[in-house]
């Protein structure tokens, strides 16, 4: 994806995940907005910039290395990552038996004390595979810690798991009893 589209993708994530109100947008219950409303708002904020078009959005969704956004008919949403105050409803689903969470080593004492918490976001974010989890963890630590989440047992105990994009799973807070630290994965 070229740098123009990368920049637009980041702005769209900001609007759809974190601050829709700054763009005069209101997300629906599943996090969708009308593409026409999003484009009007984004383009109004940058009058001197080449306008963002519906086909730019389609190209971002089709070519991004991570499936961050979803287009459905005339609407678009962020699939995960929300921190805005209206809680977005994601479809509850049965997770794989095991999921992973990559994080900074310095967070481990707190995580094994309090469990995995959503922190600034609406849900805990988990990865379906180890390489993805390590990549997430490397955003905060060059040698990230890898947590193995007993999703089967957590889900059976009533903790909610929700679909993100297939690679990213969302969950309610996960107590420490469902977490194990993997050794020497990074
Ligand atoms: C940590 C990016 C202390 C948690 C990524 C994480 C992902 C605790 C940080 C997606 C804690 C929150 C989400 C506790 C959790 N005590 N620290 N009790 N519980 N934490 O960014 O999962 O590129 O909100 O381990 O790739 O890192 O933006 O969550 O380190 O998919 O599309 O608190 O965001 O996707 O950080 O990342 P985040 P995350 P995009």
PDB file of C-alpha atoms and ligand atoms in Angstrom:
ATOM      1  CA  UNK A   1       0.000   0.000   0.000  1.00  0.00           C
ATOM      2  CA  UNK A   2       1.469   3.398  -0.900  1.00  0.00           C
ATOM      3  CA  UNK A   3       2.122   6.101   1.691  1.00  0.00           C
ATOM      4  CA  UNK A   4      -0.973   8.117   0.739  1.00  0.00           C
ATOM      5  CA  UNK A   5      -3.241   5.116   1.383  1.00  0.00           C
ATOM      6  CA  UNK A   6      -1.357   4.196   4.582  1.00  0.00           C
ATOM      7  CA  UNK A   7      -1.926   7.717   5.871  1.00  0.00           C
ATOM      8  CA  UNK A   8      -5.620   7.568   4.967  1.00  0.00           C
ATOM      9  CA  UNK A   9      -5.961   4.131   6.590  1.00  0.00           C
ATOM     10  CA  UNK A  10      -4.560   5.525   9.848  1.00  0.00           C
ATOM     11  CA  UNK A  11      -6.912   8.478   9.772  1.00  0.00           C
ATOM     12  CA  UNK A  12      -9.872   6.197   9.123  1.00  0.00           C
ATOM     13  CA  UNK A  13      -8.862   3.937  12.026  1.00  0.00           C
ATOM     14  CA  UNK A  14      -8.626   7.016  14.242  1.00  0.00           C
ATOM     15  CA  UNK A  15     -12.124   8.142  13.211  1.00  0.00           C
ATOM     16  CA  UNK A  16     -13.770   4.703  13.344  1.00  0.00           C
ATOM     17  CA  UNK A  17     -12.005   3.358  16.454  1.00  0.00           C
ATOM     18  CA  UNK A  18     -11.280   6.301  18.680  1.00  0.00           C
ATOM     19  CA  UNK A  19     -12.870   9.662  17.866  1.00  0.00           C
ATOM     20  CA  UNK A  20     -15.871   9.470  15.520  1.00  0.00           C
ATOM     21  CA  UNK A  21     -17.251  12.623  17.163  1.00  0.00           C
ATOM     22  CA  UNK A  22     -14.284  14.655  15.865  1.00  0.00           C
ATOM     23  CA  UNK A  23     -15.581  13.841  12.394  1.00  0.00           C
ATOM     24  CA  UNK A  24     -19.241  14.468  13.240  1.00  0.00           C
ATOM     25  CA  UNK A  25     -19.869  10.718  12.948  1.00  0.00           C
ATOM     26  CA  UNK A  26     -21.918   8.395  15.147  1.00  0.00           C
ATOM     27  CA  UNK A  27     -21.124   4.686  14.926  1.00  0.00           C
ATOM     28  CA  UNK A  28     -24.075   2.310  14.833  1.00  0.00           C
ATOM     29  CA  UNK A  29     -24.207  -0.562  17.337  1.00  0.00           C
ATOM     30  CA  UNK A  30     -21.816  -2.702  15.255  1.00  0.00           C
ATOM     31  CA  UNK A  31     -19.451   0.201  14.597  1.00  0.00           C
ATOM     32  CA  UNK A  32     -20.568   0.998  11.046  1.00  0.00           C
ATOM     33  CA  UNK A  33     -20.870   4.425   9.431  1.00  0.00           C
ATOM     34  CA  UNK A  34     -22.011   5.332   5.935  1.00  0.00           C
ATOM     35  CA  UNK A  35     -18.997   5.521   3.595  1.00  0.00           C
ATOM     36  CA  UNK A  36     -20.386   8.736   2.100  1.00  0.00           C
ATOM     37  CA  UNK A  37     -20.522  10.368   5.555  1.00  0.00           C
ATOM     38  CA  UNK A  38     -16.989   9.238   6.419  1.00  0.00           C
ATOM     39  CA  UNK A  39     -15.552  10.516   3.140  1.00  0.00           C
ATOM     40  CA  UNK A  40     -17.391  13.846   3.417  1.00  0.00           C
ATOM     41  CA  UNK A  41     -16.012  14.317   6.953  1.00  0.00           C
ATOM     42  CA  UNK A  42     -12.444  13.252   6.151  1.00  0.00           C
ATOM     43  CA  UNK A  43     -12.306  15.373   3.004  1.00  0.00           C
ATOM     44  CA  UNK A  44     -13.807  18.407   4.774  1.00  0.00           C
ATOM     45  CA  UNK A  45     -10.984  18.215   7.344  1.00  0.00           C
ATOM     46  CA  UNK A  46      -8.313  18.397   4.621  1.00  0.00           C
ATOM     47  CA  UNK A  47      -9.620  20.835   1.980  1.00  0.00           C
ATOM     48  CA  UNK A  48      -6.252  21.132   0.216  1.00  0.00           C
ATOM     49  CA  UNK A  49      -5.670  17.395  -0.050  1.00  0.00           C
ATOM     50  CA  UNK A  50      -6.531  15.155  -2.964  1.00  0.00           C
ATOM     51  CA  UNK A  51      -9.983  13.868  -1.958  1.00  0.00           C
ATOM     52  CA  UNK A  52     -10.337  10.341  -0.637  1.00  0.00           C
ATOM     53  CA  UNK A  53     -12.684   8.294  -2.832  1.00  0.00           C
ATOM     54  CA  UNK A  54     -14.718   5.113  -2.289  1.00  0.00           C
ATOM     55  CA  UNK A  55     -12.208   3.220  -4.448  1.00  0.00           C
ATOM     56  CA  UNK A  56      -9.360   4.384  -2.151  1.00  0.00           C
ATOM     57  CA  UNK A  57     -11.226   2.732   0.728  1.00  0.00           C
ATOM     58  CA  UNK A  58     -11.758  -0.436  -1.293  1.00  0.00           C
ATOM     59  CA  UNK A  59      -8.057  -0.542  -2.111  1.00  0.00           C
ATOM     60  CA  UNK A  60      -7.114  -0.060   1.566  1.00  0.00           C
ATOM     61  CA  UNK A  61      -9.393  -2.927   2.626  1.00  0.00           C
ATOM     62  CA  UNK A  62      -8.166  -5.166  -0.204  1.00  0.00           C
ATOM     63  CA  UNK A  63      -4.435  -4.559   0.162  1.00  0.00           C
ATOM     64  CA  UNK A  64      -3.774  -3.798   3.852  1.00  0.00           C
ATOM     65  CA  UNK A  65      -1.527  -6.382   5.524  1.00  0.00           C
ATOM     66  CA  UNK A  66      -3.990  -6.481   8.422  1.00  0.00           C
ATOM     67  CA  UNK A  67      -7.746  -6.685   7.961  1.00  0.00           C
ATOM     68  CA  UNK A  68      -8.561  -3.608  10.050  1.00  0.00           C
ATOM     69  CA  UNK A  69     -11.680  -2.413   8.251  1.00  0.00           C
ATOM     70  CA  UNK A  70     -14.706  -4.025   6.685  1.00  0.00           C
ATOM     71  CA  UNK A  71     -16.929  -2.652   3.930  1.00  0.00           C
ATOM     72  CA  UNK A  72     -20.510  -3.901   3.820  1.00  0.00           C
ATOM     73  CA  UNK A  73     -22.701  -2.380   1.105  1.00  0.00           C
ATOM     74  CA  UNK A  74     -22.650   1.383   1.593  1.00  0.00           C
ATOM     75  CA  UNK A  75     -21.072   1.182   5.084  1.00  0.00           C
ATOM     76  CA  UNK A  76     -17.638   0.714   6.616  1.00  0.00           C
ATOM     77  CA  UNK A  77     -16.416  -0.147  10.122  1.00  0.00           C
ATOM     78  CA  UNK A  78     -13.262  -0.925  12.068  1.00  0.00           C
ATOM     79  CA  UNK A  79     -13.212  -4.628  12.974  1.00  0.00           C
ATOM     80  CA  UNK A  80     -11.344  -4.189  16.278  1.00  0.00           C
ATOM     81  CA  UNK A  81      -9.354  -1.711  18.331  1.00  0.00           C
ATOM     82  CA  UNK A  82     -12.178   0.563  19.503  1.00  0.00           C
ATOM     83  CA  UNK A  83     -11.661   2.933  22.402  1.00  0.00           C
ATOM     84  CA  UNK A  84     -14.595   5.288  21.807  1.00  0.00           C
ATOM     85  CA  UNK A  85     -17.095   5.563  24.626  1.00  0.00           C
ATOM     86  CA  UNK A  86     -20.042   3.869  22.884  1.00  0.00           C
ATOM     87  CA  UNK A  87     -19.295   0.177  23.232  1.00  0.00           C
ATOM     88  CA  UNK A  88     -19.321  -1.581  19.865  1.00  0.00           C
ATOM     89  CA  UNK A  89     -21.131  -4.920  19.756  1.00  0.00           C
ATOM     90  CA  UNK A  90     -19.088  -7.708  18.175  1.00  0.00           C
ATOM     91  CA  UNK A  91     -20.492 -11.114  17.382  1.00  0.00           C
ATOM     92  CA  UNK A  92     -19.898 -13.556  20.215  1.00  0.00           C
ATOM     93  CA  UNK A  93     -18.243 -16.736  18.964  1.00  0.00           C
ATOM     94  CA  UNK A  94     -16.662 -19.951  20.166  1.00  0.00           C
ATOM     95  CA  UNK A  95     -12.907 -19.326  20.123  1.00  0.00           C
ATOM     96  CA  UNK A  96     -10.194 -21.806  19.174  1.00  0.00           C
ATOM     97  CA  UNK A  97      -9.035 -23.827  22.217  1.00  0.00           C
ATOM     98  CA  UNK A  98      -5.922 -21.709  22.541  1.00  0.00           C
ATOM     99  CA  UNK A  99      -5.287 -18.058  21.732  1.00  0.00           C
ATOM    100  CA  UNK A 100      -2.163 -15.931  22.261  1.00  0.00           C
ATOM    101  CA  UNK A 101      -1.300 -12.483  23.575  1.00  0.00           C
ATOM    102  CA  UNK A 102       2.019 -10.786  22.937  1.00  0.00           C
ATOM    103  CA  UNK A 103       2.970  -8.118  25.423  1.00  0.00           C
ATOM    104  CA  UNK A 104       5.859  -6.316  27.079  1.00  0.00           C
ATOM    105  CA  UNK A 105       7.796  -8.240  29.732  1.00  0.00           C
ATOM    106  CA  UNK A 106       7.375  -5.294  32.105  1.00  0.00           C
ATOM    107  CA  UNK A 107       3.565  -5.765  32.137  1.00  0.00           C
ATOM    108  CA  UNK A 108       3.703  -9.396  33.303  1.00  0.00           C
ATOM    109  CA  UNK A 109       3.558  -8.831  37.084  1.00  0.00           C
ATOM    110  CA  UNK A 110       0.450  -6.709  36.700  1.00  0.00           C
ATOM    111  CA  UNK A 111      -1.126  -9.111  34.166  1.00  0.00           C
ATOM    112  CA  UNK A 112      -0.552 -12.137  36.429  1.00  0.00           C
ATOM    113  CA  UNK A 113      -2.006 -10.134  39.299  1.00  0.00           C
ATOM    114  CA  UNK A 114      -5.089  -8.620  37.600  1.00  0.00           C
ATOM    115  CA  UNK A 115      -5.483 -10.702  34.450  1.00  0.00           C
ATOM    116  CA  UNK A 116      -5.626  -9.346  30.917  1.00  0.00           C
ATOM    117  CA  UNK A 117      -7.630  -6.124  30.912  1.00  0.00           C
ATOM    118  CA  UNK A 118      -8.831  -4.059  27.934  1.00  0.00           C
ATOM    119  CA  UNK A 119      -6.910  -1.022  29.265  1.00  0.00           C
ATOM    120  CA  UNK A 120      -7.762   1.916  26.942  1.00  0.00           C
ATOM    121  CA  UNK A 121      -9.741  -0.220  24.511  1.00  0.00           C
ATOM    122  CA  UNK A 122     -13.209  -1.787  24.782  1.00  0.00           C
ATOM    123  CA  UNK A 123     -12.027  -5.415  24.661  1.00  0.00           C
ATOM    124  CA  UNK A 124      -8.933  -7.484  25.337  1.00  0.00           C
ATOM    125  CA  UNK A 125      -7.171  -8.256  22.022  1.00  0.00           C
ATOM    126  CA  UNK A 126      -5.834 -11.755  21.361  1.00  0.00           C
ATOM    127  CA  UNK A 127      -4.073 -13.366  18.408  1.00  0.00           C
ATOM    128  CA  UNK A 128      -4.955 -16.637  16.706  1.00  0.00           C
ATOM    129  CA  UNK A 129      -1.318 -17.541  16.053  1.00  0.00           C
ATOM    130  CA  UNK A 130       2.058 -17.105  17.710  1.00  0.00           C
ATOM    131  CA  UNK A 131       3.834 -15.008  15.016  1.00  0.00           C
ATOM    132  CA  UNK A 132       0.998 -12.466  15.085  1.00  0.00           C
ATOM    133  CA  UNK A 133       1.059 -12.286  18.891  1.00  0.00           C
ATOM    134  CA  UNK A 134       4.827 -11.719  18.903  1.00  0.00           C
ATOM    135  CA  UNK A 135       4.432  -8.964  16.315  1.00  0.00           C
ATOM    136  CA  UNK A 136       1.805  -7.269  18.510  1.00  0.00           C
ATOM    137  CA  UNK A 137       4.147  -7.566  21.507  1.00  0.00           C
ATOM    138  CA  UNK A 138       7.108  -6.120  19.602  1.00  0.00           C
ATOM    139  CA  UNK A 139       5.253  -2.765  19.450  1.00  0.00           C
ATOM    140  CA  UNK A 140       6.190  -2.414  23.134  1.00  0.00           C
ATOM    141  CA  UNK A 141       9.191  -4.694  23.778  1.00  0.00           C
ATOM    142  CA  UNK A 142      11.976  -5.921  21.453  1.00  0.00           C
ATOM    143  CA  UNK A 143      11.794  -9.325  23.172  1.00  0.00           C
ATOM    144  CA  UNK A 144       8.082  -9.594  23.961  1.00  0.00           C
ATOM    145  CA  UNK A 145       6.489 -12.050  26.338  1.00  0.00           C
ATOM    146  CA  UNK A 146       4.072 -14.558  24.843  1.00  0.00           C
ATOM    147  CA  UNK A 147       1.009 -15.493  26.880  1.00  0.00           C
ATOM    148  CA  UNK A 148      -0.935 -18.645  26.091  1.00  0.00           C
ATOM    149  CA  UNK A 149      -4.629 -18.160  26.772  1.00  0.00           C
ATOM    150  CA  UNK A 150      -6.735 -21.207  27.661  1.00  0.00           C
ATOM    151  CA  UNK A 151      -9.638 -19.898  25.613  1.00  0.00           C
ATOM    152  CA  UNK A 152     -11.563 -23.155  25.737  1.00  0.00           C
ATOM    153  CA  UNK A 153     -11.745 -23.171  29.533  1.00  0.00           C
ATOM    154  CA  UNK A 154     -12.248 -19.396  29.763  1.00  0.00           C
ATOM    155  CA  UNK A 155     -15.085 -19.532  27.249  1.00  0.00           C
ATOM    156  CA  UNK A 156     -16.683 -22.500  29.053  1.00  0.00           C
ATOM    157  CA  UNK A 157     -16.583 -20.468  32.279  1.00  0.00           C
ATOM    158  CA  UNK A 158     -18.675 -17.720  30.637  1.00  0.00           C
ATOM    159  CA  UNK A 159     -16.015 -15.219  29.553  1.00  0.00           C
ATOM    160  CA  UNK A 160     -17.099 -13.691  26.253  1.00  0.00           C
ATOM    161  CA  UNK A 161     -15.031 -14.105  23.094  1.00  0.00           C
ATOM    162  CA  UNK A 162     -15.863 -12.150  19.966  1.00  0.00           C
ATOM    163  CA  UNK A 163     -14.867 -12.234  16.334  1.00  0.00           C
ATOM    164  CA  UNK A 164     -12.403  -9.608  15.193  1.00  0.00           C
ATOM    165  CA  UNK A 165     -10.917 -10.406  11.813  1.00  0.00           C
ATOM    166  CA  UNK A 166      -9.996 -14.097  12.075  1.00  0.00           C
ATOM    167  CA  UNK A 167      -6.444 -13.353  13.181  1.00  0.00           C
ATOM    168  CA  UNK A 168      -7.446 -10.897  15.939  1.00  0.00           C
ATOM    169  CA  UNK A 169      -9.917 -12.135  18.581  1.00  0.00           C
ATOM    170  CA  UNK A 170     -11.634  -9.923  21.140  1.00  0.00           C
ATOM    171  CA  UNK A 171     -12.503 -10.936  24.676  1.00  0.00           C
ATOM    172  CA  UNK A 172     -13.815  -9.770  28.009  1.00  0.00           C
ATOM    173  CA  UNK A 173     -11.246  -9.471  30.814  1.00  0.00           C
ATOM    174  CA  UNK A 174      -9.352 -12.730  31.290  1.00  0.00           C
ATOM    175  CA  UNK A 175      -8.359 -13.703  34.844  1.00  0.00           C
ATOM    176  CA  UNK A 176      -4.795 -14.956  35.469  1.00  0.00           C
ATOM    177  CA  UNK A 177      -5.927 -18.570  35.981  1.00  0.00           C
ATOM    178  CA  UNK A 178      -6.442 -18.872  32.191  1.00  0.00           C
ATOM    179  CA  UNK A 179      -2.989 -17.490  31.324  1.00  0.00           C
ATOM    180  CA  UNK A 180       0.363 -19.227  30.994  1.00  0.00           C
ATOM    181  CA  UNK A 181       3.696 -17.728  30.024  1.00  0.00           C
ATOM    182  CA  UNK A 182       5.416 -19.419  27.084  1.00  0.00           C
ATOM    183  CA  UNK A 183       9.162 -19.832  27.397  1.00  0.00           C
ATOM    184  CA  UNK A 184      11.672 -18.547  24.850  1.00  0.00           C
ATOM    185  CA  UNK A 185       9.266 -17.900  21.987  1.00  0.00           C
ATOM    186  CA  UNK A 186      10.592 -14.528  20.907  1.00  0.00           C
TER     187      UNK A 186
HETATM  188  C1  LIG B   1      -1.436  -4.630  28.405  1.00  0.00           C
HETATM  189  C2  LIG B   1      -2.883  -3.329  17.162  1.00  0.00           C
HETATM  190  C3  LIG B   1      -0.751  -4.184  32.689  1.00  0.00           C
HETATM  191  C4  LIG B   1      -1.546  -5.494  27.156  1.00  0.00           C
HETATM  192  C5  LIG B   1      -2.247  -4.643  17.552  1.00  0.00           C
HETATM  193  C6  LIG B   1      -1.099  -4.529  26.094  1.00  0.00           C
HETATM  194  C7  LIG B   1      -3.404  -5.450  18.118  1.00  0.00           C
HETATM  195  C8  LIG B   1      -1.867  -4.898  30.818  1.00  0.00           C
HETATM  196  C9  LIG B   1      -1.545  -3.167  26.629  1.00  0.00           C
HETATM  197  C10 LIG B   1      -4.335  -4.392  18.672  1.00  0.00           C
HETATM  198  C11 LIG B   1      -2.841  -5.544  31.603  1.00  0.00           C
HETATM  199  C12 LIG B   1      -2.776  -2.630  25.909  1.00  0.00           C
HETATM  200  C13 LIG B   1      -4.377  -4.390  20.176  1.00  0.00           C
HETATM  201  C14 LIG B   1      -2.696  -5.470  33.003  1.00  0.00           C
HETATM  202  C15 LIG B   1      -3.348  -5.868  29.542  1.00  0.00           C
HETATM  203  N1  LIG B   1      -1.643  -4.776  33.506  1.00  0.00           N
HETATM  204  N2  LIG B   1      -0.826  -4.206  31.343  1.00  0.00           N
HETATM  205  N3  LIG B   1      -3.557  -6.055  33.847  1.00  0.00           N
HETATM  206  N4  LIG B   1      -3.745  -6.127  30.799  1.00  0.00           N
HETATM  207  N5  LIG B   1      -2.214  -5.118  29.538  1.00  0.00           N
HETATM  208  O1  LIG B   1      -2.674  -1.541  22.276  1.00  0.00           O
HETATM  209  O2  LIG B   1      -3.341  -6.123  22.507  1.00  0.00           O
HETATM  210  O3  LIG B   1      -2.086  -2.318  14.214  1.00  0.00           O
HETATM  211  O4  LIG B   1      -4.672  -1.664  23.832  1.00  0.00           O
HETATM  212  O5  LIG B   1      -0.721  -6.645  27.263  1.00  0.00           O
HETATM  213  O6  LIG B   1      -1.599  -5.275  16.482  1.00  0.00           O
HETATM  214  O7  LIG B   1      -1.293  -4.557  22.437  1.00  0.00           O
HETATM  215  O8  LIG B   1      -3.677  -0.941  15.544  1.00  0.00           O
HETATM  216  O9  LIG B   1      -3.646  -3.762  23.073  1.00  0.00           O
HETATM  217  O10 LIG B   1       0.308  -4.529  25.954  1.00  0.00           O
HETATM  218  O11 LIG B   1      -4.068  -6.242  17.168  1.00  0.00           O
HETATM  219  O12 LIG B   1      -4.516  -2.583  13.846  1.00  0.00           O
HETATM  220  O13 LIG B   1      -1.896  -3.363  27.992  1.00  0.00           O
HETATM  221  O14 LIG B   1      -3.827  -3.138  18.208  1.00  0.00           O
HETATM  222  O15 LIG B   1      -3.554  -3.413  15.940  1.00  0.00           O
HETATM  223  O16 LIG B   1      -2.363  -2.245  24.620  1.00  0.00           O
HETATM  224  O17 LIG B   1      -3.053  -4.374  20.704  1.00  0.00           O
HETATM  225  P1  LIG B   1      -3.363  -2.214  23.404  1.00  0.00           P
HETATM  226  P2  LIG B   1      -2.755  -4.794  22.221  1.00  0.00           P
HETATM  227  P3  LIG B   1      -3.457  -2.240  14.823  1.00  0.00           P
END
